Coordinates of N, CA and C in Angstrom, one line a residue:
M265 N 118.2 86.7 108.5 CA 116.5 85.8 107.9 C 115.4 86.1 107.8
A266 N 114.6 85.9 106.5 CA 113.4 86.7 106.2 C 112.6 85.8 106.7
L267 N 111.1 86.5 107.6 CA 109.9 86.5 107.7 C 109.7 85.0 106.6
P268 N 109.2 83.9 107.2 CA 109.0 82.8 106.1 C 107.4 83.4 105.8
Q269 N 107.7 82.9 104.2 CA 106.7 83.0 103.7 C 105.4 82.4 103.7
K270 N 105.0 82.3 104.4 CA 103.5 81.3 105.4 C 103.3 82.9 106.2
Y271 N 103.6 83.6 106.5 CA 103.4 84.7 107.2 C 103.4 85.6 106.7
R272 N 103.7 86.3 105.7 CA 103.9 87.5 104.4 C 102.1 86.6 103.6
L273 N 102.1 89.0 103.5 CA 100.7 89.1 103.7 C 100.8 90.0 102.4
T274 N 100.9 88.9 101.3 CA 101.7 88.9 100.0 C 100.7 90.2 99.0
D275 N 99.0 89.4 99.2 CA 98.5 90.0 97.7 C 97.9 91.4 97.9
K276 N 98.7 92.2 97.2 CA 97.7 93.6 96.6 C 96.2 94.2 97.5
K277 N 95.2 92.5 97.2 CA 94.4 93.2 96.8 C 93.9 92.6 98.8
D278 N 94.2 91.5 98.9 CA 93.8 91.6 100.7 C 95.1 92.1 101.4
V279 N 95.4 93.3 101.5 CA 96.5 94.2 102.1 C 96.0 95.5 101.8
G280 N 95.2 95.8 100.3 CA 93.4 96.6 100.2 C 93.0 96.3 101.6
R281 N 92.3 95.2 101.2 CA 91.2 95.1 102.0 C 91.4 95.3 103.9
V282 N 92.9 95.1 103.9 CA 93.0 95.4 105.6 C 93.1 97.3 105.8
I283 N 93.4 97.5 105.0 CA 93.1 98.6 104.7 C 91.9 99.6 105.2
K284 N 91.2 99.6 104.0 CA 90.2 99.9 104.0 C 89.0 99.3 104.5
R285 N 89.1 98.4 105.2 CA 88.4 97.2 106.4 C 88.6 97.1 107.7
G286 N 89.4 97.4 107.9 CA 90.8 96.6 109.5 C 90.8 97.7 110.3
K287 N 90.4 97.4 111.4 CA 91.4 97.4 112.7 C 91.9 98.9 112.5
I288 N 92.7 99.9 113.4 CA 93.2 100.5 113.5 C 93.7 101.0 115.1
L289 N 95.5 100.7 114.8 CA 95.6 100.5 116.1 C 96.7 101.8 116.0
N290 N 97.0 102.4 116.7 CA 97.9 104.5 116.8 C 99.1 103.0 117.8
S291 N 100.5 104.0 117.1 CA 101.4 104.2 118.3 C 102.0 105.4 116.8
E292 N 103.0 105.6 118.7 CA 103.9 107.2 117.7 C 105.0 106.6 117.2
L293 N 105.0 105.1 116.5 CA 106.2 104.6 116.0 C 105.4 104.3 114.7
F294 N 104.3 103.6 115.0 CA 103.3 102.6 113.9 C 101.8 103.0 114.2
Q295 N 100.9 103.0 112.6 CA 100.0 102.6 113.0 C 99.7 100.7 112.3
I296 N 98.7 100.5 113.5 CA 98.7 98.7 112.8 C 97.1 98.4 112.4
R297 N 97.2 98.2 111.0 CA 95.9 98.0 111.1 C 95.8 96.8 110.4
F298 N 94.5 96.1 111.2 CA 94.8 94.4 111.4 C 93.5 93.9 111.1
L299 N 92.3 92.9 110.8 CA 91.1 92.5 110.4 C 91.4 89.7 110.3
A300 N 90.5 89.8 110.7 CA 90.4 88.9 110.3 C 90.7 87.8 109.3
N301 N 91.5 86.6 109.0 CA 91.5 86.3 107.7 C 91.3 84.4 108.0
N302 N 91.1 84.0 109.3 CA 90.3 82.9 109.1 C 91.2 82.3 108.8
L303 N 92.5 82.6 109.2 CA 93.2 81.7 108.5 C 93.4 81.3 110.7
D304 N 94.6 79.8 111.2 CA 94.9 79.4 112.1 C 96.4 80.1 112.3
F305 N 97.3 81.3 111.6 CA 98.7 82.2 111.9 C 98.3 83.2 111.4
D306 N 98.7 84.8 111.9 CA 99.3 85.6 111.4 C 99.9 85.6 110.2
R307 N 99.4 87.0 108.5 CA 99.8 87.2 108.2 C 100.3 88.2 108.0
F308 N 101.7 88.6 107.9 CA 102.2 91.0 107.7 C 102.9 91.0 106.1
V309 N 102.4 92.4 106.8 CA 103.3 93.3 106.3 C 103.6 94.6 106.0
V310 N 104.7 94.5 106.5 CA 105.4 96.1 106.8 C 105.6 97.2 105.4
I311 N 104.7 97.8 105.6 CA 105.2 99.4 104.3 C 105.3 100.6 104.9
T312 N 105.7 100.5 104.4 CA 107.0 102.2 104.1 C 107.2 103.1 102.7
G313 N 105.7 104.3 103.1 CA 106.5 104.5 101.6 C 106.8 105.8 101.7
L314 N 106.8 106.8 100.3 CA 107.8 107.6 99.8 C 107.3 109.0 101.4
R315 N 105.9 109.3 101.8 CA 105.8 110.3 102.8 C 107.2 109.5 104.5
F316 N 107.5 108.3 104.2 CA 108.2 107.8 105.7 C 109.6 107.9 104.9
S317 N 110.2 108.3 103.7 CA 111.6 108.5 103.5 C 111.9 108.7 102.2
K318 N 112.5 109.5 101.2 CA 112.4 109.6 100.4 C 114.0 108.4 99.9
K319 N 114.7 108.2 100.9 CA 116.1 107.5 100.5 C 115.5 106.6 100.7
A320 N 115.4 104.8 100.3 CA 115.2 103.5 99.6 C 116.0 103.0 101.0
T321 N 117.4 103.9 100.9 CA 117.9 102.5 102.0 C 117.6 102.6 103.5
I322 N 116.8 104.1 104.2 CA 116.4 104.2 104.9 C 114.6 103.0 105.1
R323 N 114.3 103.2 103.8 CA 112.8 102.7 104.1 C 113.0 101.0 103.9
N324 N 113.5 100.4 103.2 CA 114.9 98.9 103.4 C 115.8 98.8 104.4
K325 N 115.8 99.3 105.5 CA 116.2 99.0 107.2 C 115.6 99.3 108.2
T326 N 113.9 99.7 107.9 CA 112.9 100.2 109.2 C 112.3 99.3 108.8
K327 N 111.7 98.5 107.1 CA 110.4 97.1 106.8 C 112.0 95.7 108.2
R328 N 113.8 95.8 106.9 CA 114.5 94.9 107.5 C 113.6 94.4 109.2
Q329 N 113.9 95.8 109.9 CA 114.0 95.5 111.4 C 113.3 95.1 112.3
L330 N 112.2 96.4 111.0 CA 110.6 95.1 112.0 C 110.5 93.8 111.8
N331 N 110.2 93.4 110.3 CA 110.2 91.9 110.3 C 110.9 91.0 110.4
E332 N 112.8 91.3 110.9 CA 113.3 90.1 111.7 C 112.3 90.5 113.5
I333 N 111.6 91.6 113.7 CA 111.1 91.4 115.1 C 110.2 90.8 115.0
I334 N 109.2 91.0 114.0 CA 108.3 89.6 114.1 C 108.5 88.2 114.0
R335 N 108.9 88.1 113.3 CA 109.6 86.8 112.2 C 110.1 86.2 114.2
I336 N 110.8 87.0 114.6 CA 111.7 86.5 116.0 C 110.3 85.7 117.4
N337 N 109.5 86.6 117.1 CA 108.5 87.0 118.0 C 106.7 85.9 118.0
I338 N 107.2 86.1 116.2 CA 105.7 85.4 115.7 C 104.7 84.8 116.4
L339 N 105.7 83.9 116.9 CA 104.9 82.5 117.7 C 103.9 82.7 119.4
K340 N 104.7 83.7 119.8 CA 104.4 84.6 121.0 C 102.9 85.0 120.7
V341 N 102.5 85.6 119.6 CA 100.8 86.2 118.4 C 100.1 85.4 118.4
K342 N 98.7 84.1 118.3 CA 98.2 83.5 117.5 C 96.7 84.2 117.6
S343 N 96.6 84.6 116.8 CA 95.5 85.0 116.9 C 94.4 84.9 115.8
G344 N 95.2 84.5 114.4 CA 94.9 85.0 112.6 C 94.4 85.7 112.6
L345 N 95.2 86.6 111.9 CA 94.9 87.6 111.5 C 96.2 88.2 110.2
D346 N 95.5 89.7 109.9 CA 96.4 89.5 108.4 C 96.3 91.5 108.9
I347 N 97.2 91.4 109.3 CA 98.0 93.3 109.5 C 98.7 93.5 109.0
V348 N 98.4 94.8 108.9 CA 99.3 96.2 107.8 C 99.9 96.8 108.9
L349 N 102.0 96.7 109.1 CA 102.2 98.2 109.7 C 102.5 99.0 109.0
L350 N 101.8 100.0 109.3 CA 102.5 101.1 108.3 C 103.3 102.0 109.4
A351 N 104.7 102.4 108.4 CA 105.7 102.8 109.8 C 106.1 104.0 110.1
R352 N 106.4 104.8 111.0 CA 105.8 106.4 110.8 C 107.5 106.8 111.2
L353 N 107.4 108.4 111.2 CA 108.9 108.6 110.4 C 110.0 109.4 112.6
K354 N 108.3 108.9 112.9 CA 109.3 108.9 114.3 C 110.2 107.3 115.2
I355 N 110.1 106.7 114.6 CA 110.8 104.9 114.0 C 112.5 105.0 114.7
L356 N 112.4 106.0 113.2 CA 114.5 106.7 113.0 C 114.9 107.7 114.7
D357 N 114.3 108.0 115.4 CA 114.8 108.6 116.2 C 114.5 107.6 117.1
K358 N 114.8 105.9 118.1 CA 114.7 105.3 118.5 C 115.8 103.5 118.6
K359 N 115.8 103.3 119.6 CA 116.6 103.3 119.7 C 116.0 100.6 119.7
S360 N 116.5 100.3 118.9 CA 115.9 99.2 118.1 C 115.5 98.4 119.3
E361 N 115.8 97.9 120.9 CA 114.5 97.9 122.0 C 114.4 98.3 122.2
Y362 N 114.0 99.6 122.1 CA 112.6 99.8 122.1 C 111.3 99.7 120.9
I363 N 112.0 100.0 120.1 CA 110.7 99.5 118.6 C 110.7 98.5 119.2
K364 N 111.5 97.2 120.0 CA 110.9 95.9 120.1 C 109.4 95.5 121.3
E365 N 110.2 97.0 122.0 CA 109.6 96.2 123.1 C 107.7 97.1 122.7
E366 N 108.0 98.0 122.3 CA 106.9 99.1 121.5 C 105.8 97.5 120.3
L367 N 106.4 97.2 119.1 CA 106.1 96.1 118.8 C 105.1 95.6 119.0
I368 N 106.0 94.8 120.3 CA 105.4 93.6 120.8 C 104.1 93.5 122.1
N369 N 104.8 95.0 122.8 CA 103.0 94.8 123.6 C 102.1 95.3 122.5
R370 N 102.8 96.0 121.0 CA 100.5 96.1 120.5 C 100.0 95.6 119.8
L371 N 101.7 93.9 119.7 CA 100.7 92.6 118.7 C 100.4 92.0 120.1
L372 N 100.7 91.9 121.3 CA 100.2 90.9 122.0 C 98.4 91.7 122.3
K373 N 98.7 94.1 122.3 CA 97.1 94.6 122.7 C 96.0 93.8 121.6
I374 N 96.7 93.4 120.9 CA 95.5 93.4 119.4 C 95.3 91.8 119.8
G375 N 96.5 90.6 119.7 CA 96.1 89.6 119.8 C 94.7 89.6 121.4

């Protein structure tokens, strides 16, 4: 099941605005950039570029994994932010439970 459309950050202008002007929270597994969006809910986008992996299957698997964690736990974080999640290579070596804990802890820290 996918992340509901309401919670997706799809506009390239909004993503660029968050990347340029947003605050940064670093982790060993990902970088989170966030900026207030004047809405009652958060919007997310997961970015895994060619620097992450040249193989599309690996990039897509990582995106699906992170989006699923966000979808299941989206109601725990209510802060009205646009959030850009930039995955790092170390995420490939970690188990999904560790990734889930790390992501939830980081999202609660910014919320």
